[in-house]
JSON list of C-alpha atoms in Angstrom, two decimals:
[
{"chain": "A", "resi": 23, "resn": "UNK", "atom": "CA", "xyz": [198.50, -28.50, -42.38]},
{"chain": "A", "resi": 24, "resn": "UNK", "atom": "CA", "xyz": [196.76, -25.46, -40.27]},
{"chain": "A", "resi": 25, "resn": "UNK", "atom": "CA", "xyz": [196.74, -25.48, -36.94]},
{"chain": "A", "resi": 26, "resn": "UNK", "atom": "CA", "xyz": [194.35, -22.89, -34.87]},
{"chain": "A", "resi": 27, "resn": "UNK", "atom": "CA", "xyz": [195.27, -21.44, -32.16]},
{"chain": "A", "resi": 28, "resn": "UNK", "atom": "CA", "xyz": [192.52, -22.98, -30.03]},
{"chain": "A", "resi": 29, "resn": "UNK", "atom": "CA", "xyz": [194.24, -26.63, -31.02]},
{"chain": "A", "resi": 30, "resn": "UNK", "atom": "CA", "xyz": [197.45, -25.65, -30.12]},
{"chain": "A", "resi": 31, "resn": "UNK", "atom": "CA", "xyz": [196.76, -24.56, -26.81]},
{"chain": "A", "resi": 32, "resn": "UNK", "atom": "CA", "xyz": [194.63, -27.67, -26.46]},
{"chain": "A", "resi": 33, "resn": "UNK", "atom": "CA", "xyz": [197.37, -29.62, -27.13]},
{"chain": "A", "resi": 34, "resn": "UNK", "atom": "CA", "xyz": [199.54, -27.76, -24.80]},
{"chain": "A", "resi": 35, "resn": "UNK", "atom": "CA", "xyz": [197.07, -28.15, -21.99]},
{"chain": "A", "resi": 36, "resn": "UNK", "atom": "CA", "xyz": [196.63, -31.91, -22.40]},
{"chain": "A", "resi": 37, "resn": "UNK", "atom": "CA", "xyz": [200.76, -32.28, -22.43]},
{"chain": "A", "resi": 38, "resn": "UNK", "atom": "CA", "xyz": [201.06, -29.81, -19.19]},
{"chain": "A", "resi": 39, "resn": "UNK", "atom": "CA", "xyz": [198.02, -32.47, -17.58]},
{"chain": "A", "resi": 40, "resn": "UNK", "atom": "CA", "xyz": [199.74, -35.31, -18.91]},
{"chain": "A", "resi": 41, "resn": "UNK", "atom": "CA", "xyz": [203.34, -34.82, -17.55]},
{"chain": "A", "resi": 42, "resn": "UNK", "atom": "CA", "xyz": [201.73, -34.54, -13.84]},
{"chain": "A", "resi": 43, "resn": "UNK", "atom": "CA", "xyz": [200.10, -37.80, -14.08]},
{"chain": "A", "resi": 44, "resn": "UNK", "atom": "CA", "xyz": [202.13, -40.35, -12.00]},
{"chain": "A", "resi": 45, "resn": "UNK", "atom": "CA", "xyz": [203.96, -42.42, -14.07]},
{"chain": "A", "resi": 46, "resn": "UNK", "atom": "CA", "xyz": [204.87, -39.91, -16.78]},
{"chain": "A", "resi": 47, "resn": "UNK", "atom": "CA", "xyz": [208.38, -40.11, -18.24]},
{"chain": "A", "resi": 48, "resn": "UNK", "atom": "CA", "xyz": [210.25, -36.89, -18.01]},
{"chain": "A", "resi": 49, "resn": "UNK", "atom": "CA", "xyz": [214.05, -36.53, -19.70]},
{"chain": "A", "resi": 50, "resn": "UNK", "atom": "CA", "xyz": [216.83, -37.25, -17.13]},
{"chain": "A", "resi": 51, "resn": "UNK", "atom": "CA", "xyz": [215.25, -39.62, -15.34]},
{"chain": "A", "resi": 52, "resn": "UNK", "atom": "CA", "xyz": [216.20, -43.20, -14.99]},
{"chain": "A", "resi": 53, "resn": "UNK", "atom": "CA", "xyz": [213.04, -44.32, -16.35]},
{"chain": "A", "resi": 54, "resn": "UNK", "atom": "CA", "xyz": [213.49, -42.23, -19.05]},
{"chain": "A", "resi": 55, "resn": "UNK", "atom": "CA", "xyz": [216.94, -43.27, -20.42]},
{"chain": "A", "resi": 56, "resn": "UNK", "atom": "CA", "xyz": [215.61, -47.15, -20.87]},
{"chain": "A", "resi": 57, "resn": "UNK", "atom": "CA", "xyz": [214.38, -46.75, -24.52]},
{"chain": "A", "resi": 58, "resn": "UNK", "atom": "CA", "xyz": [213.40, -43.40, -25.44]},
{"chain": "A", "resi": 59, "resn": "UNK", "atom": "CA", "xyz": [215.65, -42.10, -28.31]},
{"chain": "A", "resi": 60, "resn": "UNK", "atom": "CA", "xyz": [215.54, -38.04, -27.51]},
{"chain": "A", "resi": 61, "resn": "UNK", "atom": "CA", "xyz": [217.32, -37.32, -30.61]},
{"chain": "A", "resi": 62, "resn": "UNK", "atom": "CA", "xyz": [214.59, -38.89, -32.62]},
{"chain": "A", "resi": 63, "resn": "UNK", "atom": "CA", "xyz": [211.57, -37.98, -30.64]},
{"chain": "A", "resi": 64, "resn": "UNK", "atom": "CA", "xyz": [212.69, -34.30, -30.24]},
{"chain": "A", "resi": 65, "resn": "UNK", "atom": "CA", "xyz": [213.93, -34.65, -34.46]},
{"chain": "A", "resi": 66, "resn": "UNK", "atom": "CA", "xyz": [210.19, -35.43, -35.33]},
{"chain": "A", "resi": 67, "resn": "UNK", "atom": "CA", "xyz": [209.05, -32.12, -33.31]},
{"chain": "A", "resi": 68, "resn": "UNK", "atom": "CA", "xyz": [211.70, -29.75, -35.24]},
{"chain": "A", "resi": 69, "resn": "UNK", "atom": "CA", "xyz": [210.23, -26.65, -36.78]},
{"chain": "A", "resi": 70, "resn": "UNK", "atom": "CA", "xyz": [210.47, -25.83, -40.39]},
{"chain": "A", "resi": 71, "resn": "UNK", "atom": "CA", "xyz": [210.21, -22.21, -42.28]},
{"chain": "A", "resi": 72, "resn": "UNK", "atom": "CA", "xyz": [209.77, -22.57, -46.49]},
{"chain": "A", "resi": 73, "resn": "UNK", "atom": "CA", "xyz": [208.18, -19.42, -46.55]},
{"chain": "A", "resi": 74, "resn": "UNK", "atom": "CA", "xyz": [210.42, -16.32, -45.93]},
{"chain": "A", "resi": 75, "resn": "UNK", "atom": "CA", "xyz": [209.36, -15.08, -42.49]},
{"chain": "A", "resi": 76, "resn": "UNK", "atom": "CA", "xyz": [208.19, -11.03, -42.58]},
{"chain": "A", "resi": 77, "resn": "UNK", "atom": "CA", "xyz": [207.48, -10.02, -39.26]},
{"chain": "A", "resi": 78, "resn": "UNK", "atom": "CA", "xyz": [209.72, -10.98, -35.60]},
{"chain": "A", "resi": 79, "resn": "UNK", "atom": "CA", "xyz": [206.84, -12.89, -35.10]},
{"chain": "A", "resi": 80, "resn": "UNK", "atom": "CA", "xyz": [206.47, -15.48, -37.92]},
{"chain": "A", "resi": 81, "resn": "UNK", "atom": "CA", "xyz": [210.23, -16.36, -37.93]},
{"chain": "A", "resi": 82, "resn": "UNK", "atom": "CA", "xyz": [212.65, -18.82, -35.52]},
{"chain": "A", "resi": 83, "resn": "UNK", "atom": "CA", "xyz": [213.29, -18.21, -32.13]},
{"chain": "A", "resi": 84, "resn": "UNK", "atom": "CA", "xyz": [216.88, -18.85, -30.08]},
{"chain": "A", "resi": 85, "resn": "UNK", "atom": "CA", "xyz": [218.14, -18.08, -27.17]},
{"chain": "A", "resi": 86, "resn": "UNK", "atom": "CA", "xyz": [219.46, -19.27, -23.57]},
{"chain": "A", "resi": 87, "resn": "UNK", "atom": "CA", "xyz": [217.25, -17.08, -21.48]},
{"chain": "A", "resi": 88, "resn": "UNK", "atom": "CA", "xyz": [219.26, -14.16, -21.42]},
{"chain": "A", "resi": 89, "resn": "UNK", "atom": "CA", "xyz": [220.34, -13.42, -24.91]},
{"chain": "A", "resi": 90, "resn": "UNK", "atom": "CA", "xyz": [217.92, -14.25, -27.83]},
{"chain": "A", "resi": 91, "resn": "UNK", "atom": "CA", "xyz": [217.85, -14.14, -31.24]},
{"chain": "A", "resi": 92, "resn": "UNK", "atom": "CA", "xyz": [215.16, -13.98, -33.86]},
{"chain": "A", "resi": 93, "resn": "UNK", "atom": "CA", "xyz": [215.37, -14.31, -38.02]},
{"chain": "A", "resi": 94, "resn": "UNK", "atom": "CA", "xyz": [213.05, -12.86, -40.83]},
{"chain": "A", "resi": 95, "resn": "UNK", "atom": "CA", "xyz": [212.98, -10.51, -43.78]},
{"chain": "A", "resi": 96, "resn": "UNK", "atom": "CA", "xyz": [213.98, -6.97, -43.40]},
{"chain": "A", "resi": 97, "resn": "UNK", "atom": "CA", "xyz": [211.22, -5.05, -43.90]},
{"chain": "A", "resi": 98, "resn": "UNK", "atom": "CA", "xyz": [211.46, -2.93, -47.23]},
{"chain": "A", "resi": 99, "resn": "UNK", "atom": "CA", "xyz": [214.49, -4.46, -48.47]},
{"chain": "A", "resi": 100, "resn": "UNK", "atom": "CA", "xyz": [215.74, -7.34, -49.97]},
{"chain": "A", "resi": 101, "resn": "UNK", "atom": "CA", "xyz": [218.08, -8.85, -46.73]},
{"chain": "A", "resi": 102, "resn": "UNK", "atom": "CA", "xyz": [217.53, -11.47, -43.69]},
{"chain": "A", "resi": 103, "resn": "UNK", "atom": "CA", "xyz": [217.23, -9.55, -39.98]},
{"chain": "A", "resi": 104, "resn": "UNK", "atom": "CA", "xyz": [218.64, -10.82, -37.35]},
{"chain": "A", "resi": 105, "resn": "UNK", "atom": "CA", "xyz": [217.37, -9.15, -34.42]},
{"chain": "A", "resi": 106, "resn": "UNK", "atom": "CA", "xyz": [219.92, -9.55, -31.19]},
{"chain": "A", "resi": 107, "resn": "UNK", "atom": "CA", "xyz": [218.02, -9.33, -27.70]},
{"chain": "A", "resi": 108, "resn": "UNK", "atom": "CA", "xyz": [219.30, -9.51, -24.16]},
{"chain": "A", "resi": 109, "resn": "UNK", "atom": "CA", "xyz": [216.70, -9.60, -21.42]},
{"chain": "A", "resi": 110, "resn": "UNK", "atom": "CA", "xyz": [218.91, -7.39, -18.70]},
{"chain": "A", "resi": 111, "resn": "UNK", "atom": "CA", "xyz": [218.21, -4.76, -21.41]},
{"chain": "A", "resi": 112, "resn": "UNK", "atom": "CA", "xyz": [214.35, -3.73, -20.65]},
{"chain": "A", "resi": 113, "resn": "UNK", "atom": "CA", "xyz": [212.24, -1.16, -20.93]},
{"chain": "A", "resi": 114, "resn": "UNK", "atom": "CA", "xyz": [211.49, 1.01, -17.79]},
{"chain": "A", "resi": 115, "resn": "UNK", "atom": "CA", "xyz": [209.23, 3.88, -19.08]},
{"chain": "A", "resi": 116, "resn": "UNK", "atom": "CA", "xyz": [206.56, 4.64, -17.05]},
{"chain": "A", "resi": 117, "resn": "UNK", "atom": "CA", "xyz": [204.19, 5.78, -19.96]},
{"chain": "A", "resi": 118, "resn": "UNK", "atom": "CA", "xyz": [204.27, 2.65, -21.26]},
{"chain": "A", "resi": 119, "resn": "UNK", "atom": "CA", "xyz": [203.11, 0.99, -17.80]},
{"chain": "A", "resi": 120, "resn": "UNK", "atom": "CA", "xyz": [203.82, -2.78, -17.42]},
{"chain": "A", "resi": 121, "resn": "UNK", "atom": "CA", "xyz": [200.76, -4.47, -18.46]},
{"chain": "A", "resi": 122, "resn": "UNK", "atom": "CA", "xyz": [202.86, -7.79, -20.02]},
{"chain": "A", "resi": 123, "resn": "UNK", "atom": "CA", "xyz": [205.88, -7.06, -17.49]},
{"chain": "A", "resi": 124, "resn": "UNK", "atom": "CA", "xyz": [209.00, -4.82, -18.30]},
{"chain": "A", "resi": 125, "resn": "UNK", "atom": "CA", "xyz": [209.92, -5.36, -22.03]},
{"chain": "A", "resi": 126, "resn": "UNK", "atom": "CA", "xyz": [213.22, -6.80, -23.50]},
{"chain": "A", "resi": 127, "resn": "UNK", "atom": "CA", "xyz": [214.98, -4.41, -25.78]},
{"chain": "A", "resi": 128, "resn": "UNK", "atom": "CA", "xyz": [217.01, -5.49, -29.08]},
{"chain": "A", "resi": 129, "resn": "UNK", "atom": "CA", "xyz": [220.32, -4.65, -28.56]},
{"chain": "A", "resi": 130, "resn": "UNK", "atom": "CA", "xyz": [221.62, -4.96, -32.19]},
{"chain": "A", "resi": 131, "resn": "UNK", "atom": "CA", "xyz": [220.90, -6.56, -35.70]},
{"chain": "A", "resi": 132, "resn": "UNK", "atom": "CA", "xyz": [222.71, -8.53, -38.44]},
{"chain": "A", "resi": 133, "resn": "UNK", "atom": "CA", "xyz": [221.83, -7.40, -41.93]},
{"chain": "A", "resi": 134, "resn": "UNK", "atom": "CA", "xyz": [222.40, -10.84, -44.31]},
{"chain": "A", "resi": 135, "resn": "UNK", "atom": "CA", "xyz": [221.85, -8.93, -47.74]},
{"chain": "A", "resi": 136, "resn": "UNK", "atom": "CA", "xyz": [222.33, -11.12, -50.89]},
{"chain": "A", "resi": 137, "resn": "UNK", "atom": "CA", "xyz": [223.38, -9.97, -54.13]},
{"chain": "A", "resi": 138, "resn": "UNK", "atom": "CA", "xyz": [220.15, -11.82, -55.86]},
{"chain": "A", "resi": 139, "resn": "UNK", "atom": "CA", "xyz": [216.31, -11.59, -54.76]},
{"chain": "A", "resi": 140, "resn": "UNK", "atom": "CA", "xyz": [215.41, -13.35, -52.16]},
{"chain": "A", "resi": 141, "resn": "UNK", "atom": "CA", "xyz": [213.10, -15.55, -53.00]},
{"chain": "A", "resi": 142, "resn": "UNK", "atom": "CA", "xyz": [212.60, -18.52, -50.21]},
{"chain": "A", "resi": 143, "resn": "UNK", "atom": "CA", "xyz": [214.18, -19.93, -47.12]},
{"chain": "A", "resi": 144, "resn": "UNK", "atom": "CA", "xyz": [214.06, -23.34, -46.27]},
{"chain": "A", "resi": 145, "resn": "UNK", "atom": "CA", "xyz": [215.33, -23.47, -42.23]},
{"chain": "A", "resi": 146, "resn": "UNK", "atom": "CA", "xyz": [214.50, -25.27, -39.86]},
{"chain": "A", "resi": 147, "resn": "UNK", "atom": "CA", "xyz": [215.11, -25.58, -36.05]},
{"chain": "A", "resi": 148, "resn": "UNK", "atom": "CA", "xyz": [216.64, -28.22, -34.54]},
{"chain": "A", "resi": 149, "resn": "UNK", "atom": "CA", "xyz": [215.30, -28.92, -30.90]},
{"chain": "A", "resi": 150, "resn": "UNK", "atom": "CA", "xyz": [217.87, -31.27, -29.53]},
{"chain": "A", "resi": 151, "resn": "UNK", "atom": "CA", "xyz": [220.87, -29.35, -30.99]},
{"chain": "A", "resi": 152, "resn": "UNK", "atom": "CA", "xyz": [219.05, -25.62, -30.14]},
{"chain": "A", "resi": 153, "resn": "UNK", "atom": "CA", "xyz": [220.44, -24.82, -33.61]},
{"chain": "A", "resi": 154, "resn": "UNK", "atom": "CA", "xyz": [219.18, -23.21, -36.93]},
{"chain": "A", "resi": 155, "resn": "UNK", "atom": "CA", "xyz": [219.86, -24.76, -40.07]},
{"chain": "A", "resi": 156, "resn": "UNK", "atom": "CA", "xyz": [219.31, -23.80, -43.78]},
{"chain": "A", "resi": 157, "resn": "UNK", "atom": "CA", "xyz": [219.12, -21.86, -46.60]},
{"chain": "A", "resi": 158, "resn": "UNK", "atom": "CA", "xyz": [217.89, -18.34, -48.17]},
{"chain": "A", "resi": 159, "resn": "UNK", "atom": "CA", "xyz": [216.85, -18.98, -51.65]},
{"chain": "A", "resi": 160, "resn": "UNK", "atom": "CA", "xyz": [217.78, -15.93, -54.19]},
{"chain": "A", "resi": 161, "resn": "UNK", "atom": "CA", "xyz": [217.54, -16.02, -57.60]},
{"chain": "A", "resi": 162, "resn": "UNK", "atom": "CA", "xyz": [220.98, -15.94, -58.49]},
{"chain": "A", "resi": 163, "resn": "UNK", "atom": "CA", "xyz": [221.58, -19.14, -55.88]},
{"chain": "A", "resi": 164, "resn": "UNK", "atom": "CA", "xyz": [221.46, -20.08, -52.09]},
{"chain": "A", "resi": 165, "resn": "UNK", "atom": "CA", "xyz": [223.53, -19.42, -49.16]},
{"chain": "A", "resi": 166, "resn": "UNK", "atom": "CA", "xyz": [223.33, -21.73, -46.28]},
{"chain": "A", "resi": 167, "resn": "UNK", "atom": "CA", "xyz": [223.28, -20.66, -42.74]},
{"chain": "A", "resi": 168, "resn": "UNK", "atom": "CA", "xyz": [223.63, -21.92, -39.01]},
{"chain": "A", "resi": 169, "resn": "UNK", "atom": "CA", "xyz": [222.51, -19.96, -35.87]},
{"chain": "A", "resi": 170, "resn": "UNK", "atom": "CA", "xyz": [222.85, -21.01, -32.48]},
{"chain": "A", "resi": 171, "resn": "UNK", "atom": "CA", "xyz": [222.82, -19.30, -29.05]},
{"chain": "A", "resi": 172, "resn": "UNK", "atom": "CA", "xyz": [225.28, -21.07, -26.52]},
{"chain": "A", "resi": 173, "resn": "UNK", "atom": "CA", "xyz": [223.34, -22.17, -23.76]},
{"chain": "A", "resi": 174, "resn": "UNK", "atom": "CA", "xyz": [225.00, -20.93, -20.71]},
{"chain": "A", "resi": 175, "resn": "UNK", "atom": "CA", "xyz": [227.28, -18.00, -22.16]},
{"chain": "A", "resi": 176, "resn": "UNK", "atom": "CA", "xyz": [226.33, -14.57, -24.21]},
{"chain": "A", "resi": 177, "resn": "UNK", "atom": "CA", "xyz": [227.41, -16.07, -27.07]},
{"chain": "A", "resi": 178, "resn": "UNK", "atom": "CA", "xyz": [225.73, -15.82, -30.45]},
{"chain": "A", "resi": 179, "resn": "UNK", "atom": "CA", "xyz": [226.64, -17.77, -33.46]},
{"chain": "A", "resi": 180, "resn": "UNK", "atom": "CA", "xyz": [226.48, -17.24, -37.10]},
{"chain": "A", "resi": 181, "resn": "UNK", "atom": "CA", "xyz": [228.35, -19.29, -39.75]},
{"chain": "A", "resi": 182, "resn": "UNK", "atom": "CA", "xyz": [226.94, -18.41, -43.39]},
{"chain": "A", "resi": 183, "resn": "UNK", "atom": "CA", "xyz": [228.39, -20.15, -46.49]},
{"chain": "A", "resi": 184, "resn": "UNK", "atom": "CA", "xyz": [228.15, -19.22, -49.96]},
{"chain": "A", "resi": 185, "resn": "UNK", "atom": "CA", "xyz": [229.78, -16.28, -51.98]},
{"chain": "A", "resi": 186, "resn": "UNK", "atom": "CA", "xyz": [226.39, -14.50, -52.70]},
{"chain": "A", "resi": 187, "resn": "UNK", "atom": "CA", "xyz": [226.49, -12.25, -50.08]},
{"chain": "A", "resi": 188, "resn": "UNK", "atom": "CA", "xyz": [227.42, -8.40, -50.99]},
{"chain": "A", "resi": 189, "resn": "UNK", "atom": "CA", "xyz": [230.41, -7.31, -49.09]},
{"chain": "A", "resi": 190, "resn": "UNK", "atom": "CA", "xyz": [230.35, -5.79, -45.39]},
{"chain": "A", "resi": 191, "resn": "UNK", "atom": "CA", "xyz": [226.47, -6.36, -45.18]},
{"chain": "A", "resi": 192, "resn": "UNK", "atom": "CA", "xyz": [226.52, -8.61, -42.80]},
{"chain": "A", "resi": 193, "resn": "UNK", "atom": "CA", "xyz": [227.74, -7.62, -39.57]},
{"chain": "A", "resi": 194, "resn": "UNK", "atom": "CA", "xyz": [225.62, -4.47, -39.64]},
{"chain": "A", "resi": 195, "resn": "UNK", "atom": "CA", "xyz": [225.24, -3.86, -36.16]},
{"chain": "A", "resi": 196, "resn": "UNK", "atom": "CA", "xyz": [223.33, -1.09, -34.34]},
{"chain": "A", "resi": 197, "resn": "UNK", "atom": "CA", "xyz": [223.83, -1.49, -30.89]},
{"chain": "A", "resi": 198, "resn": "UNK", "atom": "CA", "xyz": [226.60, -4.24, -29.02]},
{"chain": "A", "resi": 199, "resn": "UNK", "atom": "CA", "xyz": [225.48, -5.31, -25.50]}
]
């Protein structure tokens, strides 16, 4: 199923008007916690990735408002990015002006290079948890993965499991905040 952009904002609209109606249930409120399962409601919502994403911009998102993390393909080479952000880390040059407001910087990557082809993911993000699940798809097998940012410490983590991975590829960092 597509979605335009023009519908998702629509829909985004019509939930921002909706929860200021009076009478709208918002989590953590009394009225809430008779009889809405958030576990389940948030479960249904959960984003899913079956397509390798190739750009920053197509793949999952974490993060706790300061640090951040995002997950796609390398570009050019056969290995999983994961791009490490922190937002006191910004850019301050003046030729760039500040249009959008003062940009966050990546602060490092992890490289997760398999020894086969990578040839599909299937992840997805769980919205109660704040966690990434799944599993990059090669040719000689998977590995599975987790990913979470801890929400109120710089804290990033990354368990992978499987024995497909080539040795010392995956804590390739450039940069450590």
């Amino acid at each position: 199923m597509r979605i335009s952009r023009r519908g998702l904002l629509g829909g985004a609209a019509a939930g921002a008007v909706f929860g200021t109606l009076p009478g709208a249930v918002l989590p953590g409120t009394a009225s809430a916690e008779q009889g809405v399962d958030w576990a389940t409601f948030l479960g249904e919502q959960d984003m899913v990735w079956q397509r390798v994403p190739r750009a920053w911009y197509e793949g999952p998102f974490l993060g706790n408002g300061f640090l951040a993390a995002a997950l796609y393909k390398e570009p050019g080479t056969n290995a999983i990015r994961i791009t490490v952000d922190h937002s006191q880390v910004q850019d301050h040059r003046p030729q760039f002006g500040n249009e959008w407001g003062v940009a966050r910087l990546p602060v490092g990557k992890l490289l997760l290079t398999p020894k086969g082809q990578i040839t599909g993911v299937d992840l997805r993000l769980h919205l109660y948890d704040a966690e990434l699940k799944g599993k990059v798809v090669t040719d000689k097998g998977e590995v599975e993965l987790k990913l979470f940012v801890h929400a109120e410490t710089d804290l990033l983590v990354l368990e992978v499991d499987g024995d497909l991975l080539i040795t010392n590829s995956c804590t390739q960092v450039d940069a450590i905040y």
